[in-house]
Short mmCIF file of C-alpha atoms and ligand atoms in Angstrom, two decimals:
data_model
loop_
_atom_site.label_atom_id
_atom_site.label_comp_id
_atom_site.label_asym_id
_atom_site.label_seq_id
_atom_site.Cartn_x
_atom_site.Cartn_y
_atom_site.Cartn_z
CA MET U 5 13.50 1.17 -28.68
CA GLY U 6 15.41 0.63 -25.39
CA GLU U 7 13.50 -0.29 -22.23
CA ASP U 8 13.85 3.25 -20.79
CA ASN U 9 12.51 4.83 -23.97
CA ALA U 10 9.67 2.33 -24.03
CA SER U 11 8.86 3.22 -20.41
CA GLN U 12 8.87 6.93 -21.22
CA ALA U 13 6.52 6.36 -24.15
CA VAL U 14 4.06 4.47 -21.95
CA SER U 15 4.45 7.03 -19.18
CA ALA U 16 3.57 9.83 -21.59
CA ALA U 17 0.39 7.96 -22.48
CA LEU U 18 -0.63 7.22 -18.89
CA SER U 19 -2.56 10.16 -17.56
CA THR U 20 -5.63 8.86 -15.75
CA VAL U 21 -5.39 6.74 -12.63
CA GLY U 22 -8.11 5.08 -10.59
CA ILE U 23 -7.62 4.24 -6.92
CA VAL U 24 -9.96 1.73 -5.30
CA GLY U 25 -10.09 2.10 -1.52
CA ALA U 26 -9.23 5.44 0.13
CA GLY U 27 -7.68 4.15 3.34
CA PHE U 28 -4.13 4.69 4.48
CA MET U 29 -2.44 3.37 1.33
CA GLY U 30 -5.01 4.41 -1.28
CA SER U 31 -4.90 7.99 0.01
CA GLY U 32 -1.11 8.00 -0.19
CA ILE U 33 -1.04 6.60 -3.72
CA ALA U 34 -3.63 9.19 -4.80
CA GLN U 35 -1.50 11.95 -3.30
CA ALA U 36 1.68 10.73 -5.02
CA ALA U 37 -0.11 10.38 -8.38
CA ALA U 38 -1.66 13.85 -8.13
CA ALA U 39 1.72 15.34 -7.16
CA ALA U 40 3.12 13.74 -10.34
CA GLY U 41 0.55 15.67 -12.41
CA LEU U 42 -1.73 12.73 -13.19
CA SER U 43 -5.50 12.90 -13.13
CA VAL U 44 -6.75 10.76 -10.22
CA ARG U 45 -10.15 9.26 -9.41
CA VAL U 46 -10.51 7.81 -5.94
CA TYR U 47 -13.34 5.36 -5.35
CA GLU U 48 -14.29 4.49 -1.76
CA PRO U 49 -17.65 3.02 -0.69
CA ASP U 50 -17.47 4.30 2.90
CA GLY U 51 -18.48 7.99 2.93
CA ARG U 52 -16.56 8.77 6.11
CA ALA U 53 -13.37 7.17 4.79
CA LEU U 54 -13.79 9.13 1.54
CA GLU U 55 -14.10 12.39 3.47
CA ARG U 56 -11.13 11.50 5.68
CA SER U 57 -9.03 10.88 2.61
CA ARG U 58 -10.01 14.20 1.05
CA ARG U 59 -9.22 16.04 4.30
CA ARG U 60 -5.89 14.27 4.60
CA LEU U 61 -4.85 15.57 1.17
CA GLU U 62 -6.01 19.10 1.98
CA GLU U 63 -4.15 19.13 5.30
CA SER U 64 -1.06 17.80 3.66
CA GLY U 65 -1.25 20.57 1.04
CA GLU U 66 -1.76 23.26 3.69
CA GLN U 67 1.23 21.95 5.60
CA ALA U 68 3.38 22.02 2.44
CA VAL U 69 2.44 25.70 1.88
CA ARG U 70 3.11 26.59 5.54
CA ARG U 71 6.55 25.00 5.33
CA GLY U 72 7.35 26.81 2.06
CA ARG U 73 7.63 23.58 0.07
CA ALA U 74 4.83 24.49 -2.34
CA ASN U 75 2.81 27.54 -3.28
CA ALA U 76 -0.96 27.82 -2.97
CA ASP U 77 -1.50 27.58 -6.77
CA ASP U 78 0.40 24.28 -6.94
CA ILE U 79 -1.72 22.90 -4.12
CA ASP U 80 -4.94 24.07 -5.77
CA ALA U 81 -3.86 22.28 -8.95
CA LEU U 82 -3.04 19.17 -6.96
CA LEU U 83 -6.39 19.16 -5.14
CA GLY U 84 -8.17 19.80 -8.43
CA ALA U 85 -6.48 16.75 -9.96
CA VAL U 86 -8.14 14.35 -7.52
CA ARG U 87 -11.80 13.46 -7.83
CA TYR U 88 -13.32 11.53 -4.92
CA THR U 89 -16.31 9.34 -5.61
CA SER U 90 -18.48 6.68 -4.03
CA ASN U 91 -19.57 5.48 -7.48
CA VAL U 92 -17.15 2.94 -8.97
CA GLU U 93 -18.45 3.70 -12.46
CA ASP U 94 -16.62 7.02 -12.33
CA LEU U 95 -13.47 4.96 -12.94
CA HIS U 96 -14.77 3.73 -16.30
CA ASP U 97 -12.08 5.40 -18.44
CA VAL U 98 -8.92 5.15 -16.31
CA GLU U 99 -5.77 3.72 -17.88
CA ILE U 100 -4.52 2.09 -14.73
CA ALA U 101 -6.43 1.16 -11.59
CA ILE U 102 -4.78 0.37 -8.28
CA GLU U 103 -6.81 -1.58 -5.77
CA ALA U 104 -5.96 -0.68 -2.16
CA ALA U 105 -8.92 -2.28 -0.37
CA PRO U 106 -8.63 -4.36 2.83
CA GLU U 107 -6.41 -7.43 2.77
CA ASP U 108 -9.31 -9.82 2.18
CA LEU U 109 -9.29 -12.23 -0.75
CA ARG U 110 -13.07 -12.17 -1.35
CA ILE U 111 -13.27 -8.36 -1.28
CA LYS U 112 -10.34 -8.05 -3.67
CA GLN U 113 -11.67 -10.71 -6.06
CA GLY U 114 -15.03 -8.90 -6.17
CA ILE U 115 -13.27 -5.63 -6.98
CA PHE U 116 -11.21 -7.25 -9.76
CA ARG U 117 -14.35 -8.72 -11.34
CA GLU U 118 -16.03 -5.32 -11.20
CA LEU U 119 -13.05 -3.42 -12.60
CA ASP U 120 -12.61 -5.97 -15.39
CA GLU U 121 -16.21 -5.35 -16.50
CA LEU U 122 -15.85 -1.60 -16.23
CA LEU U 123 -12.40 -0.57 -17.47
CA PRO U 124 -11.16 -0.23 -21.06
CA HIS U 125 -9.61 -3.47 -22.40
CA ALA U 126 -6.11 -2.00 -22.46
CA ALA U 127 -6.23 -0.75 -18.86
CA VAL U 128 -3.86 -2.30 -16.33
CA ILE U 129 -5.45 -3.49 -13.09
CA ALA U 130 -3.00 -3.57 -10.19
CA SER U 131 -3.30 -4.59 -6.57
CA ASN U 132 -1.38 -3.04 -3.71
CA THR U 133 -1.80 -6.29 -1.78
CA SER U 134 0.91 -7.35 0.64
CA SER U 135 -0.02 -11.02 0.66
CA VAL U 136 -2.78 -12.08 -1.76
CA PRO U 137 -1.39 -14.02 -4.75
CA ILE U 138 -1.79 -12.01 -7.96
CA ALA U 139 -2.86 -15.24 -9.71
CA GLU U 140 -5.93 -15.38 -7.40
CA LEU U 141 -6.97 -11.92 -8.61
CA ALA U 142 -6.02 -12.31 -12.28
CA ALA U 143 -8.16 -15.46 -12.46
CA HIS U 144 -11.23 -13.32 -11.70
CA THR U 145 -10.71 -11.21 -14.82
CA LYS U 146 -10.73 -11.82 -18.57
CA ARG U 147 -7.43 -9.94 -18.87
CA PRO U 148 -4.85 -11.81 -16.74
CA ASP U 149 -2.14 -10.37 -19.01
CA ARG U 150 -3.02 -6.84 -17.75
CA VAL U 151 -3.08 -7.77 -14.04
CA LEU U 152 -0.12 -7.38 -11.69
CA GLY U 153 0.87 -6.22 -8.23
CA LEU U 154 2.09 -2.71 -7.47
CA HIS U 155 3.26 -2.91 -3.89
CA PHE U 156 3.84 0.55 -2.45
CA PHE U 157 5.44 1.24 0.92
CA SER U 158 4.08 3.50 3.62
CA PRO U 159 4.04 6.43 3.83
CA VAL U 160 3.62 6.37 0.06
CA PRO U 161 4.47 10.03 -0.65
CA VAL U 162 7.82 9.55 1.10
CA MET U 163 8.92 5.97 0.42
CA ARG U 164 10.65 5.59 -2.94
CA LEU U 165 10.22 1.88 -3.58
CA VAL U 166 7.51 0.05 -5.51
CA GLU U 167 7.61 -3.72 -6.02
CA VAL U 168 6.15 -4.74 -9.37
CA VAL U 169 4.71 -8.21 -8.85
CA VAL U 170 4.73 -10.15 -12.09
CA GLY U 171 2.08 -12.86 -12.30
CA LEU U 172 2.35 -15.99 -14.46
CA ASP U 173 0.26 -14.38 -17.20
CA THR U 174 1.32 -10.74 -16.84
CA SER U 175 2.49 -9.37 -20.21
CA ARG U 176 5.76 -7.49 -20.69
CA ASP U 177 3.77 -4.53 -21.91
CA ALA U 178 1.77 -4.38 -18.66
CA VAL U 179 5.00 -4.61 -16.64
CA SER U 180 6.50 -1.73 -18.67
CA ALA U 181 3.36 0.36 -18.17
CA ALA U 182 3.42 -0.29 -14.42
CA GLU U 183 7.13 0.54 -14.17
CA ALA U 184 6.61 3.73 -16.16
CA PHE U 185 3.77 4.65 -13.81
CA ALA U 186 6.02 4.05 -10.78
CA HIS U 187 8.79 6.16 -12.35
CA ALA U 188 6.31 8.96 -13.11
CA LEU U 189 5.55 9.03 -9.36
CA GLY U 190 9.27 9.40 -8.65
CA LYS U 191 9.58 5.84 -7.37
CA THR U 192 12.15 3.17 -8.05
CA ALA U 193 10.55 -0.07 -9.24
CA ILE U 194 11.93 -3.53 -8.57
CA ARG U 195 10.45 -6.69 -10.13
CA THR U 196 9.46 -9.71 -8.11
CA LYS U 197 7.72 -13.00 -8.79
CA ASP U 198 4.21 -13.65 -7.52
CA ARG U 199 5.38 -15.30 -4.28
CA ALA U 200 4.19 -14.49 -0.77
CA GLY U 201 6.19 -11.66 0.76
CA PHE U 202 7.71 -10.54 -2.52
CA VAL U 203 11.30 -9.34 -1.97
CA VAL U 204 11.05 -6.93 0.94
CA ASN U 205 8.54 -8.61 3.27
CA MET U 206 10.18 -11.99 2.84
CA LEU U 207 13.35 -10.48 4.29
CA LEU U 208 11.69 -8.05 6.72
CA VAL U 209 9.01 -10.21 8.39
CA PRO U 210 11.33 -12.75 10.11
CA TYR U 211 13.24 -9.81 11.60
CA LEU U 212 10.08 -8.06 12.86
CA MET U 213 8.65 -11.27 14.31
CA ALA U 214 11.94 -11.97 16.09
CA ALA U 215 11.64 -8.53 17.71
CA VAL U 216 8.03 -9.22 18.80
CA ARG U 217 9.09 -12.59 20.29
CA MET U 218 11.99 -10.90 22.09
CA TYR U 219 9.62 -8.35 23.64
CA GLU U 220 7.01 -11.02 24.43
CA GLN U 221 9.59 -13.09 26.29
CA GLY U 222 10.73 -10.09 28.36
CA PHE U 223 14.20 -10.24 26.87
CA ALA U 224 14.37 -6.43 26.65
CA SER U 225 12.06 -3.41 26.86
CA ARG U 226 10.29 -2.16 23.72
CA GLU U 227 12.40 1.01 23.84
CA ASP U 228 15.68 -0.87 24.17
CA ILE U 229 14.82 -3.22 21.30
CA ASP U 230 14.02 -0.23 19.09
CA VAL U 231 16.99 1.90 20.14
CA GLY U 232 19.25 -1.13 19.74
CA MET U 233 18.42 -1.46 16.05
CA GLN U 234 18.37 2.30 15.43
CA LEU U 235 21.77 3.01 16.91
CA GLY U 236 23.32 -0.41 16.42
CA CYS U 237 22.34 -0.87 12.79
CA GLY U 238 21.50 2.64 11.61
CA HIS U 239 17.83 1.84 11.01
CA PRO U 240 15.62 4.96 10.88
CA MET U 241 13.14 3.34 13.27
CA GLY U 242 13.18 0.28 15.51
CA PRO U 243 11.25 -2.92 14.68
CA LEU U 244 8.37 -2.45 17.15
CA THR U 245 7.79 1.12 16.01
CA LEU U 246 7.86 -0.18 12.44
CA CYS U 247 5.29 -2.87 13.31
CA ASP U 248 2.98 -0.14 14.66
CA PHE U 249 3.54 1.91 11.55
CA ILE U 250 2.75 -0.93 9.14
CA GLY U 251 -0.33 -2.06 11.11
CA LEU U 252 -0.39 -5.28 13.13
CA ASP U 253 -3.39 -6.66 11.21
CA VAL U 254 -1.58 -6.14 7.92
CA LEU U 255 1.50 -7.83 9.36
CA GLN U 256 -0.51 -10.77 10.64
CA ALA U 257 -2.01 -11.29 7.17
CA VAL U 258 1.48 -11.21 5.64
CA CYS U 259 2.72 -13.73 8.23
CA GLU U 260 -0.16 -16.08 7.46
CA SER U 261 0.50 -15.95 3.74
CA LEU U 262 4.24 -16.55 4.24
CA VAL U 263 3.61 -19.51 6.55
CA GLY U 264 1.03 -20.87 4.11
CA GLU U 265 3.45 -20.60 1.22
CA PHE U 266 6.75 -21.68 2.80
CA ASN U 267 5.64 -23.48 5.98
CA SER U 268 8.56 -22.08 7.97
CA PRO U 269 8.21 -21.04 11.68
CA GLU U 270 10.35 -17.94 11.24
CA TYR U 271 7.36 -16.31 9.50
CA ALA U 272 4.75 -17.20 12.14
CA ALA U 273 3.03 -14.38 14.04
CA PRO U 274 3.82 -14.76 17.79
CA PRO U 275 0.81 -15.13 20.15
CA LEU U 276 1.24 -11.57 21.45
CA LEU U 277 0.80 -10.08 17.99
CA LYS U 278 -2.32 -12.17 17.36
CA ARG U 279 -3.84 -11.12 20.72
CA MET U 280 -3.11 -7.45 20.00
CA VAL U 281 -4.90 -7.71 16.64
CA ALA U 282 -7.85 -9.49 18.28
CA SER U 283 -8.03 -6.66 20.85
CA GLY U 284 -8.05 -3.95 18.17
CA ARG U 285 -4.55 -2.74 19.01
CA LEU U 286 -3.50 -2.38 15.39
CA GLY U 287 -0.70 0.20 15.70
CA ARG U 288 -0.72 3.88 14.80
CA LYS U 289 -3.93 3.73 12.81
CA SER U 290 -5.94 2.55 15.85
CA GLY U 291 -4.16 4.87 18.30
CA GLY U 292 -2.21 2.08 19.99
CA GLY U 293 0.01 -0.89 19.30
CA PHE U 294 3.36 -1.51 20.95
CA TYR U 295 3.23 2.23 21.75
CA GLU U 296 0.37 4.71 22.30
CA TYR U 297 -0.40 7.42 19.72
CA ALA U 298 -2.47 10.58 19.90
CA GLN U 299 -5.52 10.05 17.66
CA GLU U 300 -4.76 13.06 15.50
CA LEU U 301 -1.23 11.78 14.86
CA ALA U 302 -2.56 8.37 13.93
CA ALA U 303 -4.99 9.87 11.45
CA VAL U 304 -2.59 12.19 9.64
CA GLY U 305 -0.75 10.73 6.70
CA ALA U 306 2.67 11.86 5.53
CA SER U 307 2.96 15.44 4.33
CA LEU U 308 3.74 16.24 0.68
N1 LIG D 417 -0.64 -0.33 5.61
C1 LIG D 417 0.52 -0.60 5.01
O1 LIG D 417 1.60 -0.24 5.48
C2 LIG D 417 0.52 -1.32 3.68
C3 LIG D 417 1.71 -1.35 2.92
C4 LIG D 417 1.68 -1.98 1.66
C5 LIG D 417 0.51 -2.57 1.21
N2 LIG D 417 -0.61 -2.54 1.98
C6 LIG D 417 -1.84 -3.15 1.44
O2 LIG D 417 -2.66 -2.10 0.95
C7 LIG D 417 -4.04 -2.48 1.07
C8 LIG D 417 -4.79 -1.43 1.84
O3 LIG D 417 -4.21 -1.29 3.11
P1 LIG D 417 -4.52 -0.02 4.04
O4 LIG D 417 -3.55 -0.07 5.15
O5 LIG D 417 -4.62 1.21 3.20
O6 LIG D 417 -5.99 -0.43 4.58
P2 LIG D 417 -7.13 0.55 5.14
O7 LIG D 417 -8.00 -0.30 5.98
O8 LIG D 417 -6.55 1.80 5.70
O9 LIG D 417 -7.95 0.97 3.81
C9 LIG D 417 -8.79 0.13 3.07
C10 LIG D 417 -9.94 0.95 2.50
O10 LIG D 417 -10.70 0.16 1.57
C11 LIG D 417 -12.07 0.47 1.75
N3 LIG D 417 -12.90 -0.61 1.21
C12 LIG D 417 -13.55 -1.61 1.87
N4 LIG D 417 -14.23 -2.38 0.99
C13 LIG D 417 -14.02 -1.85 -0.24
C14 LIG D 417 -14.48 -2.16 -1.54
N5 LIG D 417 -15.27 -3.22 -1.76
N6 LIG D 417 -14.09 -1.37 -2.57
C15 LIG D 417 -13.27 -0.32 -2.36
N7 LIG D 417 -12.81 0.03 -1.15
C16 LIG D 417 -13.17 -0.71 -0.10
C17 LIG D 417 -12.22 0.67 3.24
O11 LIG D 417 -13.41 1.40 3.53
C18 LIG D 417 -10.94 1.42 3.58
O12 LIG D 417 -11.12 2.82 3.48
C19 LIG D 417 -4.04 -3.87 1.73
O13 LIG D 417 -4.10 -4.83 0.71
C20 LIG D 417 -2.69 -3.92 2.43
O14 LIG D 417 -2.21 -5.23 2.60
C21 LIG D 417 -0.65 -1.92 3.19
#
């Protein structure tokens, strides 16, 4: 059986997905999985975050109907495919779980231990981490061969790439299952080793940090830096807008892991970025970063 056929076979078998953490990324992954016709369980311990995630999906569906991109029945089916819960045990029979909790090693390790106890032996447990080594999560399970990274890009319903992060012990079968899952969501999967930054952030972060340093040093205005890269290089958005979009706290964590792994100054977060994180200026999600954002805009995820 060729690799594509193998992927299709696994894809056909994968129908139930668990999402752990219904923040910005978890909500997006849930939306993309439901839109692909999969049955989705979303676990989130914070009741308000759970409600926000549910509302985000409803609003996104309403917007799709208003714009004529979907009919009301499709949206009802999509909403019906997602079950929100604050009880992790409701994920007990999922075939693949994707952890999208905060970028904190201890929190993620606790979740991996819990999922390992709970999920069927054959289930794949994936992390959407941007910077935590997969080996550090796999080591907290009895199934390191079924553990890998599935690194989605934001906004998940729109961005077509998923990095499949292959740990030292990840089996080929788990990689195929993860790739088939990504394809089922309409994404293109690329494989990367379990190294800080994976492929995209290792190339992107030095560029973004150079833009922050340029702004910090008063070399150019934030608008001119952004417009320069948009019109000069054809980028859809400038680097400072992209920083706000990603989240400055997330970026800082990625910088720290890259510096820790490769010890190279090009990856270091400039003082301005660290001070902005310390002050709660995290980008769009907090209403302000390099730019200001209306709260409602910050809260709304991408539409379907
Ligand atoms: N934001 C991005 O652009 C982006 C892109 C790729 C990957 N990531 C990664 O995705 C992950 C989530 O990022 P985010 O931006 O969605 O963060 P977020 O803060 O928006 O969401 C995290 C959610 O996890 C919940 N949570 C806290 N403790 C939990 C627990 N023990 N179990 C389950 N859920 C818990 C929080 O209540 C919150 O709702 C991080 O690892 C991040 O590095 C983020």
